[in-house]
Tab-separated table of C-alpha atoms and ligand atoms in Angstrom:
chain	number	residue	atom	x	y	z
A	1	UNK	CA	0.000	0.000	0.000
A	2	UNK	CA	1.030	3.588	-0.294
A	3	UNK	CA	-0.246	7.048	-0.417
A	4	UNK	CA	-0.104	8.877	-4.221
A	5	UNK	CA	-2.307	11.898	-2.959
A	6	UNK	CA	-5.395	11.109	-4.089
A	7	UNK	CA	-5.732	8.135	-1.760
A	8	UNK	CA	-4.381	5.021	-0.752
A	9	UNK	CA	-3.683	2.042	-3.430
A	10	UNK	CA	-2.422	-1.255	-3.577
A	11	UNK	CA	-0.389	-0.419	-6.668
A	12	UNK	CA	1.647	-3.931	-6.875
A	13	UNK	CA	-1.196	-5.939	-6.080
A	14	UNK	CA	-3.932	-7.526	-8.152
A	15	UNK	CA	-6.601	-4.719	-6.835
A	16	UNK	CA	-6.469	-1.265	-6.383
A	17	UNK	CA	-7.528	-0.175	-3.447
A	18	UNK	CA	-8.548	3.547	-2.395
A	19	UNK	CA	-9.215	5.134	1.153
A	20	UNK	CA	-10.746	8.483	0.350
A	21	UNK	CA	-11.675	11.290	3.022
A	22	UNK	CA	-14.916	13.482	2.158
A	23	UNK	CA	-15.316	15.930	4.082
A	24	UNK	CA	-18.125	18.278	3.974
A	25	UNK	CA	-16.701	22.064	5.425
A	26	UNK	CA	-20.233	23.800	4.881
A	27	UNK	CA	-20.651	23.799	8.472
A	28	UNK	CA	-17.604	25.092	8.874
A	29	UNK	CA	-18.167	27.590	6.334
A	30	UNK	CA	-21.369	28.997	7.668
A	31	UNK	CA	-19.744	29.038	10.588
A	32	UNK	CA	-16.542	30.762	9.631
A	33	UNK	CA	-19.450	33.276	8.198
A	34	UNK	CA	-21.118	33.913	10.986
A	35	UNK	CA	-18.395	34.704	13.045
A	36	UNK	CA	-16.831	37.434	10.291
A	37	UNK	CA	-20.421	38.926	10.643
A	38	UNK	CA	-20.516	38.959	14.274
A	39	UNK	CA	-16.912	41.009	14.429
A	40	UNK	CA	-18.168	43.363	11.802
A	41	UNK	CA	-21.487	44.240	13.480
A	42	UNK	CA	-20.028	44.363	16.551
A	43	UNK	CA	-17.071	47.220	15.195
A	44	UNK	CA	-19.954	49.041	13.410
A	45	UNK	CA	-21.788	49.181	16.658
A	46	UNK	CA	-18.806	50.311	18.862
A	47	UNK	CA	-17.934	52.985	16.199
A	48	UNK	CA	-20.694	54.295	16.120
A	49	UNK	CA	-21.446	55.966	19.680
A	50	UNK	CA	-17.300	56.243	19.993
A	51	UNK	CA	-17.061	58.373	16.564
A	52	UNK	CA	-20.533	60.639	18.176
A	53	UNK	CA	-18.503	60.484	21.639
A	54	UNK	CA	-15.290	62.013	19.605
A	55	UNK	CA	-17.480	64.791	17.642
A	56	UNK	CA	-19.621	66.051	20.351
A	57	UNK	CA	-16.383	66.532	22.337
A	58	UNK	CA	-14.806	68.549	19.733
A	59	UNK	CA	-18.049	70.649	19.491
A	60	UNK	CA	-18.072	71.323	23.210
A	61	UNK	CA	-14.136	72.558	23.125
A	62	UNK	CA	-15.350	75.037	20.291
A	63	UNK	CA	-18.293	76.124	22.271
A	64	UNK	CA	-16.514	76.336	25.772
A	65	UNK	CA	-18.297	79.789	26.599
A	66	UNK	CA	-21.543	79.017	26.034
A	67	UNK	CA	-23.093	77.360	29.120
A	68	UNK	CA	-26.330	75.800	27.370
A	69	UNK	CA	-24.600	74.661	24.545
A	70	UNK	CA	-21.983	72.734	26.867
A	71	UNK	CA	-24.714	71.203	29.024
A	72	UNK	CA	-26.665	69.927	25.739
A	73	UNK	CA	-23.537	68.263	23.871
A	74	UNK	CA	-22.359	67.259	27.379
A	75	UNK	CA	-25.752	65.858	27.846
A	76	UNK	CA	-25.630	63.879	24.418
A	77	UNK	CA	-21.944	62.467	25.574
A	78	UNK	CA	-23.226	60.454	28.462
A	79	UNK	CA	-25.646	59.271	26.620
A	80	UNK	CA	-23.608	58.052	24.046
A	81	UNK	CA	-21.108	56.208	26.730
A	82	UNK	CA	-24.234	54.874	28.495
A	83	UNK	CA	-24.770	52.959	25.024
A	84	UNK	CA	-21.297	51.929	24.870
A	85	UNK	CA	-21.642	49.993	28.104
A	86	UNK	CA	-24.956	48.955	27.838
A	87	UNK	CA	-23.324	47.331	24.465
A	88	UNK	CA	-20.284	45.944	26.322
A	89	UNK	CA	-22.470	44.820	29.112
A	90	UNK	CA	-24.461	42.505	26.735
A	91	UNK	CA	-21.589	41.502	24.838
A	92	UNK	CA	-20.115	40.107	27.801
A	93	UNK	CA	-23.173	38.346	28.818
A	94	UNK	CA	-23.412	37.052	25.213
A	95	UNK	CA	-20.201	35.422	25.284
A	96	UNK	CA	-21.100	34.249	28.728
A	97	UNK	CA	-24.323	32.172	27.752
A	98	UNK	CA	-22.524	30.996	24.169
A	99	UNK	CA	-18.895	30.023	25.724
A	100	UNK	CA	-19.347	26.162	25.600
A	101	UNK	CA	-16.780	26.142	28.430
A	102	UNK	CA	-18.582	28.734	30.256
A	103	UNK	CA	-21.826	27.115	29.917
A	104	UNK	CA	-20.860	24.140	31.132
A	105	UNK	CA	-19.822	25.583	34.376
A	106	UNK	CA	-22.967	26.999	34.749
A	107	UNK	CA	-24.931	26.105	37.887
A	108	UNK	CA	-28.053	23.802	37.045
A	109	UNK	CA	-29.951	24.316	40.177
A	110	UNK	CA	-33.560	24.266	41.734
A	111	UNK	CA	-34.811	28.004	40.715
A	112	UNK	CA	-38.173	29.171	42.098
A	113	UNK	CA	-39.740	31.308	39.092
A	114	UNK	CA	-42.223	33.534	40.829
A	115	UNK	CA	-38.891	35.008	43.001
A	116	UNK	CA	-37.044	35.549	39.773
A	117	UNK	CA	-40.062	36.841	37.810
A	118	UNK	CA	-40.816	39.334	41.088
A	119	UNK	CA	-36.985	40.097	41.004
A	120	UNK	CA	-37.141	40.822	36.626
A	121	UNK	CA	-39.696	43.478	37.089
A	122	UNK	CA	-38.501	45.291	39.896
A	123	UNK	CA	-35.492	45.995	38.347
A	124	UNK	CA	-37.379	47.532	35.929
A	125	UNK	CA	-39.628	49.352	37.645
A	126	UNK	CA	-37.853	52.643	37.094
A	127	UNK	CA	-38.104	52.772	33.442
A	128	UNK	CA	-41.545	51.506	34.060
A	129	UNK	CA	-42.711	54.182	36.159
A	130	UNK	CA	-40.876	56.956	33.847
A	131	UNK	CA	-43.436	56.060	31.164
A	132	UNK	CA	-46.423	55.752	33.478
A	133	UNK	CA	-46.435	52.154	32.615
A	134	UNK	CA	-48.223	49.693	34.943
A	135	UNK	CA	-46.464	46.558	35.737
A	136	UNK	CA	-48.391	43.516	37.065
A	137	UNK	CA	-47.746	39.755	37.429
A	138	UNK	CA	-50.231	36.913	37.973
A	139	UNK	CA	-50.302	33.629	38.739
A	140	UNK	CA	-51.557	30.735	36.566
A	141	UNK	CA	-53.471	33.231	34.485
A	142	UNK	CA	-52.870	34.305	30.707
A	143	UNK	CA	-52.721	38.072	31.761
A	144	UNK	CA	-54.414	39.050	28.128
A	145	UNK	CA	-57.422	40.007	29.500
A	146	UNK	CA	-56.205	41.918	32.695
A	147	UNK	CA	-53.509	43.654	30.786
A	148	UNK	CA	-56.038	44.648	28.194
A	149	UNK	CA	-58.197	46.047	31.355
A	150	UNK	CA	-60.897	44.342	29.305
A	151	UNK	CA	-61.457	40.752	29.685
A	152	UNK	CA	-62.360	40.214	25.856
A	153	UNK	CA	-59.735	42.295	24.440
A	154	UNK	CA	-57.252	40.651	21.857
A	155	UNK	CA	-54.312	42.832	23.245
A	156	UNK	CA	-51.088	40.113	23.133
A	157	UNK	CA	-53.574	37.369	22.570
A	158	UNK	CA	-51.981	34.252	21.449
A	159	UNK	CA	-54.083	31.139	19.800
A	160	UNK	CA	-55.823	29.702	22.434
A	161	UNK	CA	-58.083	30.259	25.456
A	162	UNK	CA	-55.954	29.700	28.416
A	163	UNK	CA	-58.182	32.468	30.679
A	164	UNK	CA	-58.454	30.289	33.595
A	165	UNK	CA	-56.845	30.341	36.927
A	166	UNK	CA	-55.176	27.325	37.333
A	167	UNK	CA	-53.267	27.963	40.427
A	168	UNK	CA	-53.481	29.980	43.956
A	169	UNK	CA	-50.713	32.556	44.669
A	170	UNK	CA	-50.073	30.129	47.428
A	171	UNK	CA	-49.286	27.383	45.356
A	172	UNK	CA	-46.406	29.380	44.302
A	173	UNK	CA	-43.269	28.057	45.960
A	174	UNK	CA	-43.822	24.726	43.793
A	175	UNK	CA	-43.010	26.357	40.795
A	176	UNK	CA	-39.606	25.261	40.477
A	177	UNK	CA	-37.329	24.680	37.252
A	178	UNK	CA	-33.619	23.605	36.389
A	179	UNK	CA	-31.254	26.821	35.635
A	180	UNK	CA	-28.746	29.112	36.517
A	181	UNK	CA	-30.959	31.485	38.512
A	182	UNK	CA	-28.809	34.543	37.544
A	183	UNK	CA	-29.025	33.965	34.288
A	184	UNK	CA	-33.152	33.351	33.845
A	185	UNK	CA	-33.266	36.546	35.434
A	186	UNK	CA	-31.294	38.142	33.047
A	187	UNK	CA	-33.610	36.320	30.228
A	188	UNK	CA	-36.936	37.305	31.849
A	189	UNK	CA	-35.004	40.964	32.695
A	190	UNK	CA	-34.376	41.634	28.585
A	191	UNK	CA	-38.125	40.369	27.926
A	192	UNK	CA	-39.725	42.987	30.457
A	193	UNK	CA	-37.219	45.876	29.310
A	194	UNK	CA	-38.431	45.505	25.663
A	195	UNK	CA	-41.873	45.397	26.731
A	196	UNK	CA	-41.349	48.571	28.209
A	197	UNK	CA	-39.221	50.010	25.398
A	198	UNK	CA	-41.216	49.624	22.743
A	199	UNK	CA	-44.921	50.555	24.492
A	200	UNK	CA	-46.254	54.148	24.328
A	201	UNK	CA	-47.020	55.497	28.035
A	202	UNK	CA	-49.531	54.775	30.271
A	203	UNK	CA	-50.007	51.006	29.060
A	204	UNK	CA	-49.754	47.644	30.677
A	205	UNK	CA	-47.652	45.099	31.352
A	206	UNK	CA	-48.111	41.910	32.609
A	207	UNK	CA	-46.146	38.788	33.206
A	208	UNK	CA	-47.391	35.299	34.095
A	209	UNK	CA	-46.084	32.378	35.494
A	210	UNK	CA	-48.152	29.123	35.499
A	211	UNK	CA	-47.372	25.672	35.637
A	212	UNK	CA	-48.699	22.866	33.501
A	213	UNK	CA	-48.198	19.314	33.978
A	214	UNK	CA	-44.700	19.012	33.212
A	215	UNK	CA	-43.800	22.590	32.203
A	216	UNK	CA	-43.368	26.264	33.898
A	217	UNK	CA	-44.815	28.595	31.809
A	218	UNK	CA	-43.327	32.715	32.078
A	219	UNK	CA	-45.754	34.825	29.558
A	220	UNK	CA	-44.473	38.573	29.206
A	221	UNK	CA	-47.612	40.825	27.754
A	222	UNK	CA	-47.703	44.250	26.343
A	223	UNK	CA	-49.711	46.756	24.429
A	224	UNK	CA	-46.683	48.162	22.922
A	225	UNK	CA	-45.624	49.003	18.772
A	226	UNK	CA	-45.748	44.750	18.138
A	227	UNK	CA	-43.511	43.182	15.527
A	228	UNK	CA	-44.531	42.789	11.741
A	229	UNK	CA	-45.019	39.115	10.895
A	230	UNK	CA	-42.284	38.940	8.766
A	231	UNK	CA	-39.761	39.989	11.331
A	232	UNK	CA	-41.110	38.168	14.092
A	233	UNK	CA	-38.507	34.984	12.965
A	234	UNK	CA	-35.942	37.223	12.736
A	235	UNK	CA	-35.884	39.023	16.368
A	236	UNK	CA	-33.999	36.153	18.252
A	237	UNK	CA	-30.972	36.838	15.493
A	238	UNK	CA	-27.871	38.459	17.144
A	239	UNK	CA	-28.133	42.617	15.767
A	240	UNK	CA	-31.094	42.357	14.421
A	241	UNK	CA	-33.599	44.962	14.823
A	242	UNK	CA	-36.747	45.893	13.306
A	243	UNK	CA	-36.565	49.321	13.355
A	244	UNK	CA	-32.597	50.037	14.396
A	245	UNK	CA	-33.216	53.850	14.712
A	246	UNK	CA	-35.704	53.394	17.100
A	247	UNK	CA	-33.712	50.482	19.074
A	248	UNK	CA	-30.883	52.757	19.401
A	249	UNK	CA	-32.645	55.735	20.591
A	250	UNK	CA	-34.195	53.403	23.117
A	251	UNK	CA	-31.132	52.241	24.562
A	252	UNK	CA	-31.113	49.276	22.338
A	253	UNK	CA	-28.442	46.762	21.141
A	254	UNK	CA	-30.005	43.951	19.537
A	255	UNK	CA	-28.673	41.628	21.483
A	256	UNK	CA	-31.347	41.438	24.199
A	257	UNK	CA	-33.743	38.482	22.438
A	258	UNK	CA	-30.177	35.905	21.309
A	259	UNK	CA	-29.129	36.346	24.815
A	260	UNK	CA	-32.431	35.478	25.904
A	261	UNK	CA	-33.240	32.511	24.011
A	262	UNK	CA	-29.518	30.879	24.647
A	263	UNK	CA	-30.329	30.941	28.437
A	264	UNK	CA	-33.866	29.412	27.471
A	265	UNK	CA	-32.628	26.498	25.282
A	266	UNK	CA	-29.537	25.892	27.820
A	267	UNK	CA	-31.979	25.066	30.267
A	268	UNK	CA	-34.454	23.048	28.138
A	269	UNK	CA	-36.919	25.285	27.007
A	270	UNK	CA	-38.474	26.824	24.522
A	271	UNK	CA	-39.329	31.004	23.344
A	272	UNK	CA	-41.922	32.053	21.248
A	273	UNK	CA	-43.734	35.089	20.230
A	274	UNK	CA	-47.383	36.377	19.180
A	275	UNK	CA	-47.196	39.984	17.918
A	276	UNK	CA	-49.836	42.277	16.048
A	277	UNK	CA	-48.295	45.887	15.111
A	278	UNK	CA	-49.826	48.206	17.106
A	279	UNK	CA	-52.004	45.893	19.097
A	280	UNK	CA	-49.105	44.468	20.939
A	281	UNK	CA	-46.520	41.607	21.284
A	282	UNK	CA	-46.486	38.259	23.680
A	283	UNK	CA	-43.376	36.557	24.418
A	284	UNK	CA	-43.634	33.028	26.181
A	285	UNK	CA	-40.732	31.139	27.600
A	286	UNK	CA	-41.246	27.310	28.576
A	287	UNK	CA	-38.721	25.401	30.811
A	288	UNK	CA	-39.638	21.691	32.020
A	289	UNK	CA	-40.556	21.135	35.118
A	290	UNK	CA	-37.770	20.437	37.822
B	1	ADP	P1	-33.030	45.612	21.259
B	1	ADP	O1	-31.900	45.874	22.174
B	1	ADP	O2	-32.946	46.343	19.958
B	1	ADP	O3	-34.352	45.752	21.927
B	1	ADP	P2	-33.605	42.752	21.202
B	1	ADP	O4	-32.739	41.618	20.759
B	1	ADP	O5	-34.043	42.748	22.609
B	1	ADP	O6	-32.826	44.070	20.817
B	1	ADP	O7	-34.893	42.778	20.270
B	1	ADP	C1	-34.709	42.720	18.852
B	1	ADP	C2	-35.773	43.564	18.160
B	1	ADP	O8	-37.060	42.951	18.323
B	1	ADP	C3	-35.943	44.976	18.709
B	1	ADP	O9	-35.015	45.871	18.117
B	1	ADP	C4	-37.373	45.301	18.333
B	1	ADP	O10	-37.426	45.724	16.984
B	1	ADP	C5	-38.066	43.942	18.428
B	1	ADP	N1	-38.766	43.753	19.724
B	1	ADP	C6	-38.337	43.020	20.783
B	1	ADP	N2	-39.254	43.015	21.766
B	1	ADP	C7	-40.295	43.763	21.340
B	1	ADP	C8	-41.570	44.137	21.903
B	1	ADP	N3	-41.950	43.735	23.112
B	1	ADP	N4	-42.381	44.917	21.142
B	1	ADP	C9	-42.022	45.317	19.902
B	1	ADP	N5	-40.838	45.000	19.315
B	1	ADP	C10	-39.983	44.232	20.020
């Protein structure tokens, strides 16, 4: 036997023989692809509030002695870094949930959901209560009806009747799943933020947690912009926005939803969404039982 390049034959011998290796580097391609686009959106999204950072300070040196002009570009410069490190915040959490060696030192422990749930919107309750949104969570109840204050409204309605109470506040406690309980927070955290981003003021919000035989359900509800059908696949990609202009002057990165569905699949579930424009947008998270 020996090797000629294209394979292995048994040149001497009565038969030829061949080894050959196929190997199919599509995956690896796509790959290879995805990670070129990941550095490239993530450049254009640091140079962009660095380059504003670097004009609106050379505006404020030329306009040192006027006082209102100073405290409007000096204004627009925090704001700008504030985007920076909201961006470098969820980049770092990104690579925490998609770090295979990181994610396998997360913890996989007994999480109570109501606790974490109570803990997503109360961290949010500031940029709730700037917008004179309410914030409400129920238990074992679609909140549909009570966020639409109307109990036959379609506001957030997905298919399905699931209107009755199934279980008492008290009941509570046994709502237990599998997860890192730091990082479902963070999941139900990005779900509640964008419910209050993109609603006008003076809506509702509601979030739900009810358990079914085998599965915890968390249901985040609002009356807010919604999501055109034809986006609604896209919104878990990493950067992608429906309207960027309006992400960004919300604060936005795009990374909010791929962050949140990683820590969803890494601990067994499932996301989904309903969404109507301008009736309003339902996202549901479902993690088995623990
Ligand atoms: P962003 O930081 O831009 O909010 P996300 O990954 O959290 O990024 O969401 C991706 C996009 O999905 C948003 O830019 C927005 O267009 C859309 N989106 C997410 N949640 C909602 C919502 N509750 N209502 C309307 N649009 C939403």
């Amino acid at each position: 036997l020996r090797s000629d390049g294209d394979g292995i034959s048994d040149k001497g011998g009565a038969n030829e023989l061949y080894a050959v290796l196929i190997e199919d580097v599509s995956d690896r391609r796509h790959f290879e692809r995805m990670r070129r686009d990941f550095v490239t959106n993530v450049s254009h999204e640091l140079k962009t509030p660095a380059g504003a950072i670097s004009l609106l300070a050379e505006t404020i040196s030329d306009a040192a002695d006027d006082p209102s002009a100073v405290k409007y570009f000096s204004g627009r410069i925090s704001k700008e870094s504030e985007r920076l490190t909201e961006l470098v915040k969820k980049l770092i959490e990104l690579q925490k949930v998609q770090d295979d060696d990181v994610a396998a030192s997360q913890k996989s422990e007994p999480v109570c959901v109501p606790e974490i749930v109570r803990e997503a919107i109360s961290e949010n309750e500031v940029q709730a209560s700037a917008k004179h949104i309410e914030m409400r969570m129920f238990f074992g109840d679609d909140p549909v009806g009570e966020v639409a204050g109307a109990g036959d409204s379609a506001v957030g309605k997905p298919d399905g009747d699931e209107s009755k109470r199934s279980l008492a506040v008290t009941d509570a406690d046994a709502i237990v799943v599998r997860a890192d309980a730091e990082n479902l927070k963070t999941a139900v955290k990005n779900l509640v933020e964008n419910a209050i981003h993109y609603s006008p003021e003076g809506t509702h919000v509601g979030v739900s947690v009810k358990r079914t035989n085998d599965h915890v359900q968390i249901r985040v509800v609002d009356q807010g912009i919604g999501i055109p059908a034809e986006a609604q696949s896209r919104i878990f990609e990493r950067f992608y926005r429906v309207d960027p202009a309006r992400s960004r002057a919300t604060g936005g990165t795009g990374l909010g939803l791929s962050i949140t569905k990683h820590i969803v699949q890494e601990a067994g579930g499932t996301i989904s969404v309903w969404s109507r424009p301008n009736e309003g947008s339902t996202f549901t998270i479902e993690l088995p039982c623990a």
